[in-house]
Short mmCIF file of C-alpha atoms in Angstrom, two decimals:
data_model
loop_
_atom_site.label_atom_id
_atom_site.label_comp_id
_atom_site.label_asym_id
_atom_site.label_seq_id
_atom_site.Cartn_x
_atom_site.Cartn_y
_atom_site.Cartn_z
CA MET A 227 -38.19 -123.92 61.15
CA PHE A 228 -37.06 -126.96 62.00
CA THR A 229 -35.20 -129.70 60.89
CA PHE A 230 -35.17 -133.40 61.10
CA GLN A 231 -33.86 -136.86 60.94
CA VAL A 232 -34.67 -140.31 59.84
CA LYS A 233 -35.92 -141.51 63.44
CA LYS A 234 -36.06 -138.15 65.15
CA LEU A 235 -37.82 -134.96 64.95
CA ILE A 236 -37.24 -132.14 66.19
CA ILE A 237 -39.70 -129.11 66.14
CA ILE A 238 -39.32 -125.69 67.30
CA LEU A 239 -42.50 -123.82 67.19
CA ASP A 240 -43.08 -119.89 67.54
CA PHE A 241 -46.23 -118.91 69.31
CA ARG A 242 -45.71 -115.53 68.35
CA GLN A 243 -46.34 -116.26 64.91
CA LEU A 244 -48.78 -119.07 65.06
CA LYS A 245 -52.14 -119.26 66.14
CA LEU A 246 -52.82 -122.30 68.47
CA PHE A 247 -54.81 -123.52 66.54
CA GLN A 248 -52.96 -123.48 63.15
CA MET A 249 -50.51 -125.07 64.94
CA PHE A 250 -52.28 -127.84 66.27
CA LYS A 251 -52.88 -128.68 62.29
CA GLN A 252 -49.79 -128.27 61.36
CA LEU A 253 -48.50 -130.20 64.03
CA CYS A 254 -50.97 -133.26 62.85
CA ALA A 255 -50.12 -133.00 60.15
CA LEU A 256 -46.47 -132.88 60.31
CA ILE A 257 -46.62 -135.76 62.67
CA ARG A 258 -48.25 -138.46 60.66
CA CYS A 259 -46.36 -137.26 57.43
CA TYR A 260 -43.17 -138.86 58.92
CA GLU A 261 -43.75 -142.23 59.39
CA SER A 262 -40.75 -143.31 60.36
CA VAL A 263 -39.99 -140.86 63.23
CA LYS A 264 -40.45 -142.29 66.49
CA LYS A 265 -39.15 -139.79 68.65
CA LEU A 266 -40.40 -136.60 68.88
CA THR A 267 -39.29 -133.68 70.32
CA ILE A 268 -40.59 -130.34 70.86
CA PHE A 269 -38.85 -127.22 71.95
CA ALA A 270 -41.45 -124.42 73.14
CA ASP A 271 -40.32 -120.71 73.53
CA GLU A 272 -40.70 -118.87 76.50
CA SER A 273 -43.68 -117.24 75.92
CA MET A 274 -45.50 -120.52 75.78
CA ILE A 275 -45.06 -121.59 79.36
CA HIS A 276 -45.08 -118.14 80.82
CA GLY A 277 -47.64 -116.43 78.39
CA ILE A 278 -50.42 -118.46 78.69
CA PRO A 279 -50.65 -121.03 80.67
CA GLU A 280 -54.33 -122.89 80.18
CA GLN A 281 -53.09 -123.10 76.69
CA HIS A 282 -50.33 -124.30 77.34
CA CYS A 283 -51.55 -126.91 79.58
CA ILE A 284 -54.08 -128.11 76.86
CA PHE A 285 -51.55 -128.06 73.87
CA THR A 286 -49.08 -129.97 76.10
CA ARG A 287 -51.69 -132.60 76.60
CA THR A 288 -53.13 -132.99 73.28
CA ILE A 289 -49.41 -133.05 71.41
CA LEU A 290 -49.04 -136.01 74.05
CA GLN A 291 -52.47 -137.46 73.30
CA ILE A 292 -51.60 -137.61 69.36
CA GLY A 293 -48.14 -138.97 70.75
CA LYS A 294 -49.28 -141.70 72.39
CA SER A 295 -51.89 -142.70 69.62
CA LEU A 296 -49.25 -142.73 67.21
CA ARG A 297 -47.53 -144.92 69.23
CA LYS A 298 -44.40 -142.12 69.28
CA GLU A 299 -42.56 -140.84 71.70
CA VAL A 300 -42.87 -136.96 72.64
CA SER A 301 -41.42 -135.05 74.70
CA ILE A 302 -41.83 -130.73 75.15
CA THR A 303 -38.00 -129.55 76.09
CA GLU A 304 -37.95 -125.92 77.25
CA GLU A 305 -35.08 -123.79 77.40
CA LEU A 306 -31.92 -125.51 77.67
CA ALA A 307 -32.48 -127.50 74.66
CA GLU A 308 -33.63 -124.37 72.38
CA LYS A 309 -31.17 -121.93 74.29
CA LEU A 310 -28.42 -124.46 72.72
CA LEU A 311 -29.92 -124.81 69.25
CA GLU A 312 -29.72 -120.90 69.31
CA GLU A 313 -26.40 -121.07 70.02
CA LEU A 314 -25.51 -123.84 67.40
CA ASN A 315 -27.09 -121.99 64.91
CA CYS A 316 -25.30 -119.46 62.71
CA GLU A 317 -27.88 -116.32 61.66
CA THR A 318 -27.73 -114.26 59.54
CA VAL A 319 -27.08 -111.10 61.47
CA PHE A 320 -28.26 -108.94 58.32
CA THR A 321 -28.97 -109.27 54.54
CA ILE A 322 -27.17 -106.97 52.00
CA PRO A 323 -30.16 -105.52 49.80
CA ILE A 324 -28.59 -106.37 46.84
CA PHE A 325 -29.40 -108.67 44.28
CA GLY A 326 -32.11 -109.76 45.82
CA GLY A 327 -30.11 -109.94 48.99
CA ILE A 328 -27.17 -111.05 50.61
CA PRO A 329 -27.29 -112.66 53.75
CA ILE A 330 -24.08 -112.10 55.57
CA ALA A 331 -23.47 -114.72 58.77
CA GLU A 332 -22.14 -113.79 62.08
CA SER A 333 -19.10 -115.50 61.74
CA VAL A 334 -18.03 -113.31 58.73
CA VAL A 335 -19.14 -110.50 61.35
CA VAL A 336 -16.80 -112.15 63.54
CA THR A 337 -14.41 -112.53 61.44
CA TRP A 338 -14.21 -108.55 60.77
CA VAL A 339 -13.92 -108.12 63.91
CA ILE A 340 -11.69 -110.10 64.21
CA MET A 341 -9.41 -108.78 61.36
CA LEU A 342 -10.50 -105.17 62.61
CA ALA A 343 -8.34 -106.14 65.97
CA LEU A 344 -5.45 -107.95 64.94
CA THR A 345 -4.80 -104.72 62.34
CA VAL A 346 -5.14 -102.33 65.15
CA LEU A 347 -3.39 -104.78 67.54
CA SER A 348 -0.57 -105.05 64.49
CA ILE A 349 -0.19 -101.27 63.96
CA ILE A 350 0.18 -100.72 67.77
CA LEU A 351 2.48 -103.36 68.19
CA VAL A 352 4.85 -102.57 65.50
CA ARG A 353 4.86 -99.10 66.16
CA ASN A 354 8.77 -98.21 67.39
CA LEU A 355 10.33 -101.44 66.14
CA GLN A 356 14.21 -100.91 66.80
CA VAL A 357 17.10 -102.86 65.52
CA GLU A 358 19.27 -102.48 68.28
CA ASN A 359 17.96 -102.50 72.00
CA PRO A 360 14.64 -104.20 71.38
CA GLY A 361 12.14 -103.49 74.14
CA LYS A 362 10.29 -106.24 76.07
CA LYS A 363 7.27 -105.62 73.86
CA GLN A 364 9.07 -106.14 70.71
CA GLN A 365 11.00 -109.40 71.92
CA VAL A 366 7.77 -110.72 72.78
CA LEU A 367 6.56 -109.76 69.27
CA GLU A 368 9.72 -110.95 67.63
CA MET A 369 9.77 -114.55 69.41
CA ALA A 370 5.85 -114.84 68.48
CA ILE A 371 6.29 -113.92 65.01
CA GLY A 372 9.82 -114.63 64.68
CA GLY A 373 8.76 -118.19 65.70
CA LEU A 374 6.17 -118.86 63.90
CA TYR A 375 8.31 -118.16 60.95
CA ASN A 376 11.20 -120.79 61.70
CA PHE A 377 8.49 -123.34 62.23
CA PHE A 378 7.02 -122.87 59.06
CA GLU A 379 10.32 -122.68 57.82
CA SER A 380 11.54 -125.97 58.95
CA LEU A 381 8.31 -127.64 57.87
CA ILE A 382 8.08 -126.31 53.82
CA GLY A 383 11.96 -125.44 53.41
CA GLU A 384 13.64 -122.45 51.15
CA GLU A 385 11.31 -123.16 48.40
CA GLY A 386 7.84 -122.21 50.05
CA LYS A 387 9.16 -119.19 51.73
CA ARG A 388 6.70 -116.95 49.78
CA TYR A 389 4.22 -118.90 51.15
CA ILE A 390 4.84 -118.39 55.58
CA PRO A 391 3.10 -115.14 55.55
CA TYR A 392 -0.16 -116.53 54.41
CA LEU A 393 0.46 -119.52 57.15
CA ILE A 394 1.70 -116.96 59.75
CA SER A 395 -2.00 -115.18 58.94
CA VAL A 396 -4.01 -118.45 58.80
CA ALA A 397 -2.75 -119.59 62.13
CA ILE A 398 -3.11 -116.20 64.12
CA TYR A 399 -6.73 -115.95 62.40
CA ILE A 400 -7.56 -119.42 63.45
CA GLY A 401 -6.02 -119.46 67.00
CA VAL A 402 -7.72 -116.22 67.43
CA ALA A 403 -10.87 -117.26 65.99
CA ASN A 404 -11.30 -120.60 68.09
CA LEU A 405 -10.21 -118.71 71.32
CA ILE A 406 -12.88 -115.90 70.13
CA GLY A 407 -15.55 -118.02 72.41
CA ILE A 408 -13.52 -117.07 75.71
CA ILE A 409 -15.34 -112.99 75.76
CA GLY A 410 -18.61 -114.13 74.16
CA PHE A 411 -18.71 -113.90 70.75
CA LYS A 412 -19.54 -116.97 68.41
CA PRO A 413 -16.45 -118.43 66.91
CA PRO A 414 -16.48 -117.97 63.31
CA THR A 415 -14.52 -121.58 62.75
CA LYS A 416 -17.99 -123.05 64.29
CA ASP A 417 -19.34 -122.08 60.80
CA LEU A 418 -18.80 -124.39 58.20
CA ASN A 419 -18.29 -121.30 55.46
CA SER A 420 -15.76 -120.33 57.90
CA THR A 421 -14.11 -123.44 57.70
CA ALA A 422 -14.40 -124.19 54.10
CA ALA A 423 -13.27 -120.83 52.83
CA LEU A 424 -10.05 -122.15 54.55
CA ALA A 425 -9.60 -125.39 53.58
CA VAL A 426 -10.29 -124.28 49.89
CA MET A 427 -7.54 -121.61 50.26
CA SER A 428 -5.87 -124.32 51.46
CA ILE A 429 -5.65 -126.43 49.02
CA VAL A 430 -5.64 -123.91 46.34
CA LEU A 431 -2.68 -122.52 47.76
CA ILE A 432 -1.09 -126.22 47.98
CA GLU A 433 -1.81 -127.14 44.22
CA TYR A 434 -0.78 -123.55 43.32
CA SER A 435 2.51 -123.76 44.93
CA GLY A 436 2.97 -127.26 43.32
CA PHE A 437 1.84 -125.86 40.01
CA ARG A 438 4.44 -122.86 40.42
CA LYS A 439 7.19 -125.18 41.23
CA LYS A 440 6.90 -127.85 38.76
CA GLY A 441 5.45 -126.20 35.50
CA GLY A 442 1.40 -127.88 34.21
CA LYS A 443 3.34 -130.51 32.72
CA GLY A 444 5.51 -131.44 36.34
CA PHE A 445 2.50 -130.64 37.93
CA LEU A 446 0.06 -133.24 36.11
CA LYS A 447 2.74 -135.95 36.50
CA ALA A 448 2.75 -135.67 40.16
CA PHE A 449 -0.36 -137.30 40.00
CA ALA A 450 0.87 -140.71 38.65
CA GLU A 451 3.63 -140.74 41.76
CA PRO A 452 4.20 -142.87 42.86
CA MET A 453 3.09 -144.83 40.08
CA PRO A 454 0.67 -144.69 38.02
CA LEU A 455 -1.78 -146.71 39.58
CA LEU A 456 -2.58 -144.69 42.47
CA THR A 457 -3.97 -141.78 40.14
CA PRO A 458 -7.29 -142.00 40.88
CA MET A 459 -6.03 -141.62 44.79
CA ASN A 460 -4.04 -138.59 44.33
CA VAL A 461 -6.88 -137.18 42.67
CA MET A 462 -9.14 -137.93 45.25
CA GLU A 463 -6.88 -136.27 47.50
CA LEU A 464 -7.69 -133.01 45.96
CA PHE A 465 -10.95 -133.40 47.32
CA ILE A 466 -10.14 -135.59 50.87
CA ARG A 467 -7.69 -132.95 51.81
CA PRO A 468 -9.62 -129.83 51.90
CA LEU A 469 -12.88 -131.49 53.01
CA SER A 470 -10.84 -133.54 55.91
CA LEU A 471 -9.34 -130.07 57.35
CA CYS A 472 -12.54 -128.49 57.18
CA MET A 473 -14.48 -130.76 59.00
CA ARG A 474 -11.27 -131.39 61.36
CA LEU A 475 -11.48 -127.86 62.30
CA PHE A 476 -15.23 -127.36 62.12
CA GLY A 477 -16.30 -130.57 63.92
CA ASN A 478 -13.77 -130.06 66.88
CA VAL A 479 -14.96 -126.51 67.46
CA LEU A 480 -18.33 -127.33 67.06
CA GLY A 481 -17.99 -130.18 69.75
CA SER A 482 -16.39 -128.28 72.39
CA PHE A 483 -18.88 -125.16 72.01
CA VAL A 484 -21.84 -127.56 72.46
CA VAL A 485 -19.77 -128.72 75.61
CA MET A 486 -18.87 -125.81 76.74
CA GLU A 487 -22.58 -124.42 76.22
CA LEU A 488 -23.81 -127.46 78.05
CA ILE A 489 -21.39 -126.84 80.81
CA LYS A 490 -22.50 -123.17 81.13
CA GLN A 491 -25.52 -123.92 81.43
CA VAL A 492 -25.75 -126.70 84.51
CA ALA A 493 -23.33 -124.82 86.28
CA GLY A 494 -22.15 -121.42 85.15
CA PHE A 495 -19.88 -120.55 88.16
CA ILE A 496 -16.48 -121.32 88.29
CA VAL A 497 -17.24 -124.50 87.24
CA PRO A 498 -16.72 -124.12 83.40
CA ILE A 499 -13.42 -122.55 83.96
CA PRO A 500 -11.18 -125.46 83.74
CA PHE A 501 -13.25 -126.91 80.46
CA THR A 502 -12.71 -123.90 79.15
CA MET A 503 -9.19 -124.14 80.01
CA TYR A 504 -9.29 -127.55 77.41
CA PHE A 505 -11.69 -127.41 75.02
CA ASP A 506 -11.44 -123.66 74.10
CA ILE A 507 -8.06 -122.75 74.99
CA PHE A 508 -5.96 -126.19 74.26
CA ASP A 509 -8.15 -127.53 71.60
CA GLY A 510 -8.45 -124.39 70.24
CA LEU A 511 -4.76 -123.46 69.70
CA ILE A 512 -4.16 -127.70 69.04
CA GLN A 513 -6.74 -126.89 66.32
CA ALA A 514 -5.09 -124.22 65.16
CA TYR A 515 -1.71 -125.70 64.88
CA VAL A 516 -3.02 -128.82 63.27
CA PHE A 517 -4.73 -126.64 60.62
CA VAL A 518 -1.64 -124.93 59.34
CA PHE A 519 0.51 -127.89 60.36
CA LEU A 520 -1.05 -130.27 57.83
CA THR A 521 -1.44 -127.53 55.13
CA GLY A 522 2.41 -126.71 55.45
CA LEU A 523 3.09 -130.45 55.24
CA PHE A 524 0.97 -130.94 52.14
CA MET A 525 2.53 -127.95 50.79
CA LYS A 526 5.89 -129.48 51.33
CA GLU A 527 4.77 -132.29 49.74
CA ALA A 528 3.57 -130.86 46.33
CA LEU A 529 6.67 -128.84 46.52
CA GLU A 530 8.75 -132.03 46.38
CA MET B 155 -25.69 -125.53 61.57
CA LEU B 156 -24.77 -127.37 58.21
CA ARG B 157 -24.79 -124.98 55.57
CA LEU B 158 -22.72 -123.18 52.69
CA ASP B 159 -23.91 -120.43 51.07
CA MET B 160 -22.56 -116.80 50.41
CA ASN B 161 -21.11 -116.45 53.37
CA PHE B 162 -18.27 -118.96 51.92
CA VAL B 163 -17.29 -116.09 49.31
CA TRP B 164 -17.49 -113.60 51.89
CA ASN B 165 -14.70 -115.84 54.48
CA ILE B 166 -12.71 -116.47 51.33
CA VAL B 167 -12.57 -112.68 50.78
CA ASN B 168 -11.98 -111.74 54.68
CA LEU B 169 -9.19 -114.51 54.64
CA ILE B 170 -7.33 -112.96 52.02
CA VAL B 171 -8.01 -109.19 53.02
CA LEU B 172 -6.69 -110.48 56.53
CA TYR B 173 -3.31 -112.03 55.00
CA PHE B 174 -2.77 -108.71 52.86
CA LEU B 175 -3.05 -106.85 56.39
CA LEU B 176 -1.40 -109.26 58.60
CA ARG B 177 1.25 -108.97 55.77
CA HIS B 178 1.90 -106.04 55.56
CA PHE B 179 1.13 -104.84 59.16
CA LEU B 180 2.23 -107.51 61.02
CA ILE B 181 4.61 -110.16 59.24
CA GLN B 182 6.86 -108.17 57.13
CA PRO B 183 8.26 -105.00 59.48
CA VAL B 184 8.87 -107.83 62.38
CA MET B 185 10.89 -109.53 60.31
CA ASN B 186 12.46 -106.60 58.60
CA VAL B 187 14.03 -105.72 61.82
CA ILE B 188 14.78 -109.49 62.09
CA ASN B 189 16.64 -109.84 59.11
CA LYS B 190 18.35 -106.54 59.45
CA ARG B 191 19.24 -107.30 63.05
CA GLN B 192 20.42 -111.24 61.19
CA THR B 193 22.52 -109.26 59.00
CA MET B 194 24.27 -106.69 61.40
CA ILE B 195 25.50 -109.52 63.75
CA GLU B 196 26.40 -111.17 60.68
CA GLN B 197 28.40 -108.59 59.47
CA SER B 198 29.73 -107.72 62.78
CA ILE B 199 31.00 -110.90 63.13
CA SER B 200 32.94 -111.47 59.73
CA ASN B 201 34.41 -107.80 61.02
CA ALA B 202 34.96 -109.06 64.11
CA ARG B 203 37.17 -111.97 62.33
CA SER B 204 38.61 -109.75 59.59
CA SER B 205 39.94 -107.44 62.28
CA GLU B 206 41.10 -110.43 63.82
CA GLY B 207 42.74 -111.52 61.21
CA GLN B 208 44.46 -108.18 60.56
CA ALA B 209 45.62 -108.02 63.85
CA ALA B 210 47.06 -111.35 63.58
CA VAL B 211 49.04 -110.32 60.32
CA LEU B 212 49.78 -107.20 62.35
CA LYS B 213 51.05 -108.79 65.47
CA LYS B 214 53.32 -111.11 62.91
CA GLN B 215 55.11 -108.48 61.91
CA TYR B 216 55.64 -106.89 65.12
CA GLU B 217 56.75 -109.95 66.86
CA GLU B 218 59.30 -110.38 63.52
CA LYS B 219 60.34 -106.23 63.63
CA LEU B 220 61.06 -106.97 67.42
CA ALA B 221 63.21 -109.75 66.30
CA ALA B 222 64.83 -108.03 64.18
CA SER B 223 65.77 -104.92 66.47
CA GLY B 224 66.90 -107.28 68.94
CA GLU B 225 69.48 -108.15 66.57
CA GLU B 226 69.97 -104.73 65.38
CA GLY B 227 70.43 -103.42 69.02
CA ALA B 228 72.61 -106.49 69.74
CA LYS B 229 74.71 -105.48 66.56
CA LEU B 230 74.38 -101.95 67.60
CA ILE B 231 75.98 -102.47 70.97
CA GLU B 232 78.49 -104.84 69.33
CA GLU B 233 79.74 -102.08 66.65
CA ALA B 234 79.47 -98.85 69.61
CA LYS B 235 82.09 -101.52 71.24
CA ILE B 236 84.53 -102.31 69.13
CA GLN B 237 84.14 -98.33 68.45
CA ALA B 238 85.05 -97.36 71.91
CA LYS B 239 87.46 -99.78 72.32
CA ALA B 240 88.97 -98.47 69.12
CA GLN B 241 88.66 -94.69 70.58
CA TYR B 242 89.70 -95.58 73.78
CA ASP B 243 93.03 -97.17 72.39
CA ARG B 244 93.73 -94.31 70.15
CA ILE B 245 93.33 -91.61 72.74
CA LEU B 246 95.44 -93.61 75.29
CA LYS B 247 97.92 -93.69 72.32
CA ASP B 248 97.23 -90.25 72.03
CA ALA B 249 97.86 -89.29 75.30
CA GLN B 250 101.38 -91.50 75.93
CA GLU B 251 102.67 -90.16 72.54
CA ASP B 252 101.75 -86.31 74.28
CA ALA B 253 103.21 -87.39 77.16
CA GLY B 254 106.36 -88.40 75.86
CA ARG B 255 106.51 -85.68 73.52
CA VAL B 256 106.04 -83.54 76.18
CA ILE B 257 108.61 -85.03 78.35
CA SER B 258 111.28 -85.14 75.69
CA GLU B 259 110.51 -81.31 75.17
CA ALA B 260 111.07 -80.85 78.59
CA GLN B 261 114.13 -82.50 78.99
CA LYS B 262 115.19 -80.75 75.63
CA LYS B 263 114.19 -77.39 76.92
CA THR B 264 116.01 -78.37 79.90
CA GLU B 265 119.16 -78.94 78.16
CA ALA B 266 118.99 -76.07 76.31
CA ASP B 267 118.70 -74.23 79.25
CA GLN B 268 121.37 -76.16 80.68
CA GLU B 269 123.44 -74.72 78.05
CA LYS B 270 122.55 -71.50 77.53
CA ALA B 271 123.32 -71.04 81.56
CA MET B 272 126.43 -72.19 80.74
CA ARG B 273 127.40 -69.98 78.21
CA GLU B 274 126.32 -67.14 80.06
CA ALA B 275 127.91 -68.58 83.13
CA LYS B 276 131.06 -68.79 80.60
CA ALA B 277 130.46 -65.36 79.10
CA GLN B 278 130.17 -63.32 82.18
CA ILE B 279 133.39 -65.23 83.09
CA ALA B 280 135.16 -64.09 80.69
CA SER B 281 134.45 -60.71 81.46
CA LEU B 282 135.09 -61.30 84.93
CA VAL B 283 138.23 -62.35 83.98
CA ILE B 284 138.54 -59.73 81.62
CA ALA B 285 138.21 -57.11 84.58
CA ALA B 286 140.39 -58.96 86.63
CA ALA B 287 143.12 -58.47 83.95
CA ALA B 288 142.27 -55.24 83.42
CA LYS B 289 142.90 -54.87 86.87
CA VAL B 290 145.66 -56.95 86.94
CA VAL B 291 147.66 -55.49 83.58
CA GLY B 292 146.26 -51.75 84.98
CA GLN B 293 145.55 -50.45 81.31
CA GLU B 294 142.60 -50.39 79.09
CA THR B 295 144.09 -49.95 75.41
CA ASN B 296 142.86 -51.70 73.10
CA ALA B 297 139.80 -53.40 74.46
CA LYS B 298 139.02 -55.75 71.04
CA ALA B 299 142.50 -56.84 71.22
CA ASN B 300 142.57 -57.84 74.89
CA GLN B 301 139.29 -59.45 74.19
CA ALA B 302 140.66 -61.73 71.62
CA LEU B 303 143.80 -62.02 73.55
CA TYR B 304 142.04 -62.78 76.83
CA ASP B 305 139.78 -65.28 75.18
CA SER B 306 142.65 -67.00 74.07
CA PHE B 307 144.70 -66.70 77.03
CA LEU B 308 141.01 -68.26 78.94
CA ALA B 309 141.32 -70.75 76.20
CA GLU B 310 144.84 -71.58 77.00
CA ALA B 311 144.07 -71.63 80.92
CA GLY B 312 141.12 -73.45 80.44
CA ASP B 313 143.05 -76.17 78.34
CA SER B 314 145.48 -76.11 80.63
CA HIS B 315 143.23 -75.94 83.62
CA ASP B 316 141.65 -78.96 82.16
CA ALA B 317 145.22 -80.68 80.91
CA GLY B 318 145.94 -79.97 84.74
CA SER B 319 142.80 -81.82 86.08
CA ASN B 320 143.96 -84.61 83.76
#
């Protein structure tokens, strides 16, 4: 279980599975393998530190010696980084045992939770809606949904009206997904699969709306606008747009998640609150806004 | 961390399902209510407008009617005045006529009464004269002939009396 970069090697060892001797052998082979690696970080798990102290000491010394002899910077990092990495990993929660096993990632499961929560909440909130004399609850609900609706309507205009429900759904979903870190779930938008799915859906919808509006011919013609010279650009945009959408969201959420995890590790009490305000809430909502805003903007462009 | 696999597909499926769920359970009901209210407000505004217009028309009509009825009233009063005047005049005239007739009748009656009284007086005087003459003559033979005789006598006497008074 390892990831590697050109100048840096990170090794995570699981002492429960390997015998110490075997590990030595493998490790040495590994270090020799990557000649270009100058810096070596070893993440050790807890059983190594607490379980067998003597072995640990021998192990550490040996590793450091190997590193010295190979002129490599070797460091052994424990819990903090390990935990961080664990948090960063999008784990496969379970595997459906058909077609040779279909892995279901944590992001998918958390999305299910969000879907369930949103649906139940919707059903509860939407009960007893009245045209006349709405209650406070209904007023807030109407303000939220109506506000979103008007926002998108002003963005993509009358022609794009049929796409507004999707944009509202995505806005709510990303907003909730980004905020769900607060209550302890891993935000699904931290998984590239999730943001990629969102971005692909967006670009499909954008191109579909253009296709539907202009027809096949007009759709293809739109690639040669404003002048034929820019056709390659327009074709590239097909890929750049979803990529930028996907990566922006992913990067922002991942970044803020990493920062928040670090802060939580360093100071777990009260200190994270203002940071949570910014990184989780503000940044999360801004990213949700940016994502749907850009999708709407591109759609408007496609509809023109 | 950076991996793309089958979960990409699951996420797309999730998104589509979530879209349908939210559209059906959240967005459509809320937007329905908002739109219904919107149409209701528009309807009531247009209703108010139309009833305002109706009211304006009615007001105009009433004003016209009011003006017309004022004129009519003035005319009626004028007519009534004229009629009243005419009636007053007529009644006055009638009364005057009646009064004149009553007076003249009264005069006539008075005259007739006078005449009748004179005549009765004459007859009484005649009978008195006859009685006196009978006493004077002492005999009462042919009363009729006497009557005629005394009448002529009286006439002569009257004449003589008249002539004498002259």
